Short mmCIF file of N, CA and C in Angstrom, two decimals:
data_model
loop_
_atom_site.label_atom_id
_atom_site.label_comp_id
_atom_site.label_asym_id
_atom_site.label_seq_id
_atom_site.Cartn_x
_atom_site.Cartn_y
_atom_site.Cartn_z
N MET A 1 -8.43 54.81 -6.85
CA MET A 1 -7.30 53.93 -6.65
C MET A 1 -7.58 52.87 -5.59
N VAL A 2 -8.25 53.25 -4.55
CA VAL A 2 -8.57 52.30 -3.49
C VAL A 2 -9.43 51.16 -4.01
N PRO A 3 -10.46 51.44 -4.83
CA PRO A 3 -11.25 50.33 -5.36
C PRO A 3 -10.41 49.36 -6.19
N ASP A 4 -9.45 49.86 -6.95
CA ASP A 4 -8.59 48.98 -7.73
C ASP A 4 -7.77 48.07 -6.82
N ASN A 5 -7.24 48.63 -5.76
CA ASN A 5 -6.47 47.83 -4.81
C ASN A 5 -7.35 46.76 -4.16
N LEU A 6 -8.57 47.14 -3.83
CA LEU A 6 -9.49 46.18 -3.22
C LEU A 6 -9.84 45.07 -4.21
N GLU A 7 -10.04 45.45 -5.45
CA GLU A 7 -10.35 44.45 -6.47
C GLU A 7 -9.17 43.50 -6.67
N GLN A 8 -7.97 44.05 -6.70
CA GLN A 8 -6.78 43.21 -6.83
C GLN A 8 -6.64 42.28 -5.63
N LEU A 9 -6.92 42.83 -4.45
CA LEU A 9 -6.86 42.01 -3.24
C LEU A 9 -7.89 40.89 -3.30
N GLU A 10 -9.09 41.24 -3.75
CA GLU A 10 -10.15 40.24 -3.87
C GLU A 10 -9.77 39.14 -4.86
N VAL A 11 -9.19 39.53 -5.98
CA VAL A 11 -8.75 38.56 -6.99
C VAL A 11 -7.69 37.64 -6.41
N LYS A 12 -6.72 38.22 -5.72
CA LYS A 12 -5.65 37.41 -5.13
C LYS A 12 -6.19 36.47 -4.06
N ILE A 13 -7.13 36.94 -3.26
CA ILE A 13 -7.74 36.09 -2.23
C ILE A 13 -8.50 34.95 -2.89
N ASN A 14 -9.24 35.25 -3.94
CA ASN A 14 -9.98 34.20 -4.66
C ASN A 14 -9.02 33.18 -5.26
N GLN A 15 -7.92 33.65 -5.82
CA GLN A 15 -6.92 32.73 -6.38
C GLN A 15 -6.33 31.85 -5.29
N LEU A 16 -6.06 32.47 -4.15
CA LEU A 16 -5.51 31.73 -3.02
C LEU A 16 -6.49 30.67 -2.53
N LEU A 17 -7.76 31.03 -2.45
CA LEU A 17 -8.78 30.08 -2.01
C LEU A 17 -8.92 28.92 -3.01
N GLU A 18 -8.87 29.23 -4.29
CA GLU A 18 -8.95 28.18 -5.31
C GLU A 18 -7.75 27.24 -5.22
N LYS A 19 -6.57 27.83 -5.05
CA LYS A 19 -5.37 27.01 -4.92
C LYS A 19 -5.45 26.15 -3.66
N HIS A 20 -5.93 26.74 -2.58
CA HIS A 20 -6.08 25.99 -1.33
C HIS A 20 -7.02 24.80 -1.54
N GLU A 21 -8.10 25.01 -2.25
CA GLU A 21 -9.07 23.94 -2.50
C GLU A 21 -8.44 22.83 -3.34
N ARG A 22 -7.66 23.21 -4.36
CA ARG A 22 -6.99 22.20 -5.19
C ARG A 22 -5.99 21.38 -4.36
N VAL A 23 -5.23 22.08 -3.52
CA VAL A 23 -4.25 21.38 -2.68
C VAL A 23 -4.96 20.45 -1.70
N LYS A 24 -6.07 20.90 -1.17
CA LYS A 24 -6.86 20.08 -0.24
C LYS A 24 -7.36 18.82 -0.94
N GLU A 25 -7.86 18.96 -2.17
CA GLU A 25 -8.34 17.81 -2.93
C GLU A 25 -7.19 16.85 -3.25
N GLN A 26 -6.03 17.41 -3.60
CA GLN A 26 -4.87 16.56 -3.89
C GLN A 26 -4.43 15.80 -2.64
N LYS A 27 -4.49 16.46 -1.50
CA LYS A 27 -4.12 15.82 -0.24
C LYS A 27 -5.09 14.67 0.06
N GLU A 28 -6.38 14.91 -0.11
CA GLU A 28 -7.38 13.87 0.14
C GLU A 28 -7.17 12.69 -0.79
N LEU A 29 -6.87 12.97 -2.05
CA LEU A 29 -6.61 11.90 -3.01
C LEU A 29 -5.37 11.10 -2.60
N ALA A 30 -4.33 11.80 -2.19
CA ALA A 30 -3.10 11.12 -1.76
C ALA A 30 -3.36 10.27 -0.53
N GLU A 31 -4.18 10.76 0.39
CA GLU A 31 -4.51 9.98 1.59
C GLU A 31 -5.30 8.73 1.23
N ARG A 32 -6.24 8.85 0.30
CA ARG A 32 -7.01 7.67 -0.14
C ARG A 32 -6.10 6.64 -0.79
N LYS A 33 -5.19 7.11 -1.65
CA LYS A 33 -4.26 6.19 -2.30
C LYS A 33 -3.37 5.51 -1.27
N LEU A 34 -2.93 6.26 -0.28
CA LEU A 34 -2.10 5.69 0.77
C LEU A 34 -2.86 4.61 1.53
N GLN A 35 -4.11 4.87 1.86
CA GLN A 35 -4.93 3.87 2.55
C GLN A 35 -5.09 2.62 1.70
N GLU A 36 -5.31 2.80 0.40
CA GLU A 36 -5.45 1.65 -0.50
C GLU A 36 -4.15 0.84 -0.53
N LYS A 37 -3.03 1.53 -0.62
CA LYS A 37 -1.73 0.83 -0.67
C LYS A 37 -1.45 0.12 0.65
N GLU A 38 -1.80 0.74 1.77
CA GLU A 38 -1.60 0.09 3.07
C GLU A 38 -2.47 -1.15 3.18
N SER A 39 -3.70 -1.07 2.70
CA SER A 39 -4.59 -2.22 2.72
C SER A 39 -4.03 -3.34 1.84
N GLU A 40 -3.56 -2.97 0.66
CA GLU A 40 -2.97 -3.94 -0.25
C GLU A 40 -1.73 -4.57 0.38
N TRP A 41 -0.92 -3.76 1.05
CA TRP A 41 0.29 -4.26 1.70
C TRP A 41 -0.06 -5.29 2.78
N HIS A 42 -1.08 -4.98 3.59
CA HIS A 42 -1.49 -5.92 4.64
C HIS A 42 -1.99 -7.23 4.04
N GLN A 43 -2.73 -7.12 2.95
CA GLN A 43 -3.24 -8.31 2.28
C GLN A 43 -2.08 -9.15 1.73
N LEU A 44 -1.13 -8.50 1.08
CA LEU A 44 0.01 -9.22 0.53
C LEU A 44 0.88 -9.83 1.63
N ARG A 45 1.00 -9.13 2.73
CA ARG A 45 1.78 -9.66 3.85
C ARG A 45 1.10 -10.92 4.41
N GLY A 46 -0.22 -10.90 4.48
CA GLY A 46 -0.95 -12.08 4.92
C GLY A 46 -0.75 -13.25 3.97
N GLN A 47 -0.77 -12.98 2.68
CA GLN A 47 -0.53 -14.03 1.70
C GLN A 47 0.88 -14.59 1.85
N LEU A 48 1.84 -13.71 2.06
CA LEU A 48 3.22 -14.15 2.23
C LEU A 48 3.34 -15.08 3.44
N ARG A 49 2.71 -14.71 4.54
CA ARG A 49 2.74 -15.58 5.73
C ARG A 49 2.13 -16.94 5.42
N GLN A 50 1.02 -16.94 4.69
CA GLN A 50 0.37 -18.20 4.33
C GLN A 50 1.30 -19.04 3.47
N TYR A 51 1.93 -18.42 2.48
CA TYR A 51 2.85 -19.15 1.60
C TYR A 51 4.04 -19.70 2.38
N GLU A 52 4.53 -18.93 3.35
CA GLU A 52 5.65 -19.40 4.16
C GLU A 52 5.24 -20.61 4.99
N ARG A 53 4.02 -20.60 5.54
CA ARG A 53 3.52 -21.75 6.31
C ARG A 53 3.39 -22.98 5.40
N GLU A 54 2.81 -22.76 4.22
CA GLU A 54 2.64 -23.87 3.28
C GLU A 54 4.00 -24.43 2.85
N ARG A 55 4.95 -23.56 2.63
CA ARG A 55 6.29 -23.99 2.24
C ARG A 55 6.92 -24.83 3.34
N SER A 56 6.74 -24.42 4.56
CA SER A 56 7.28 -25.16 5.70
C SER A 56 6.62 -26.54 5.80
N GLU A 57 5.31 -26.58 5.62
CA GLU A 57 4.59 -27.86 5.66
C GLU A 57 5.07 -28.78 4.55
N ILE A 58 5.24 -28.26 3.36
CA ILE A 58 5.70 -29.07 2.23
C ILE A 58 7.11 -29.58 2.49
N ARG A 59 7.96 -28.72 3.03
CA ARG A 59 9.33 -29.13 3.34
C ARG A 59 9.33 -30.29 4.35
N GLU A 60 8.50 -30.18 5.38
CA GLU A 60 8.42 -31.26 6.38
C GLU A 60 7.94 -32.56 5.74
N LYS A 61 6.94 -32.48 4.87
CA LYS A 61 6.43 -33.68 4.22
C LYS A 61 7.49 -34.30 3.31
N LEU A 62 8.22 -33.45 2.58
CA LEU A 62 9.28 -33.97 1.71
C LEU A 62 10.39 -34.62 2.52
N GLU A 63 10.74 -34.03 3.65
CA GLU A 63 11.76 -34.64 4.50
C GLU A 63 11.30 -35.99 5.02
N THR A 64 10.03 -36.10 5.34
CA THR A 64 9.48 -37.38 5.79
C THR A 64 9.55 -38.41 4.67
N ILE A 65 9.16 -38.01 3.47
CA ILE A 65 9.20 -38.92 2.32
C ILE A 65 10.63 -39.35 2.03
N LEU A 66 11.57 -38.40 2.05
CA LEU A 66 12.98 -38.74 1.82
C LEU A 66 13.50 -39.69 2.90
N GLY A 67 13.05 -39.49 4.11
CA GLY A 67 13.44 -40.40 5.20
C GLY A 67 12.96 -41.81 4.93
N HIS A 68 11.75 -41.95 4.41
CA HIS A 68 11.23 -43.28 4.06
C HIS A 68 12.10 -43.93 3.00
N PHE A 69 12.50 -43.16 1.98
CA PHE A 69 13.35 -43.71 0.93
C PHE A 69 14.71 -44.13 1.48
N GLN A 70 15.25 -43.36 2.38
CA GLN A 70 16.56 -43.68 2.94
C GLN A 70 16.52 -44.97 3.75
N ARG A 71 15.40 -45.26 4.38
CA ARG A 71 15.29 -46.49 5.18
C ARG A 71 15.13 -47.73 4.30
N LEU A 72 14.82 -47.54 3.04
CA LEU A 72 14.64 -48.69 2.15
C LEU A 72 15.97 -49.37 1.82
N ASP A 73 17.07 -48.70 2.00
CA ASP A 73 18.40 -49.25 1.69
C ASP A 73 18.46 -49.77 0.26
N LEU A 74 18.03 -48.98 -0.66
CA LEU A 74 18.10 -49.38 -2.07
C LEU A 74 19.51 -49.16 -2.59
N PRO A 75 19.98 -50.08 -3.49
CA PRO A 75 21.33 -49.92 -4.04
C PRO A 75 21.44 -48.75 -4.99
#
């Protein structure tokens, strides 16, 4: 009877170790995906800042152009 209990214990320990390894791999995969998403987020945030600067520059140029038209006093 003792050998059967030991075998059952060994089987359960092996199952636990296998499950632990799977969970560890899933965690590592999730961490890699998180790092990729964070990198992508930083890149997109940088693009957004660039677009906002460009938008501001275009707005200033358009205001200057509109100011020129307003000074023409066209009917």
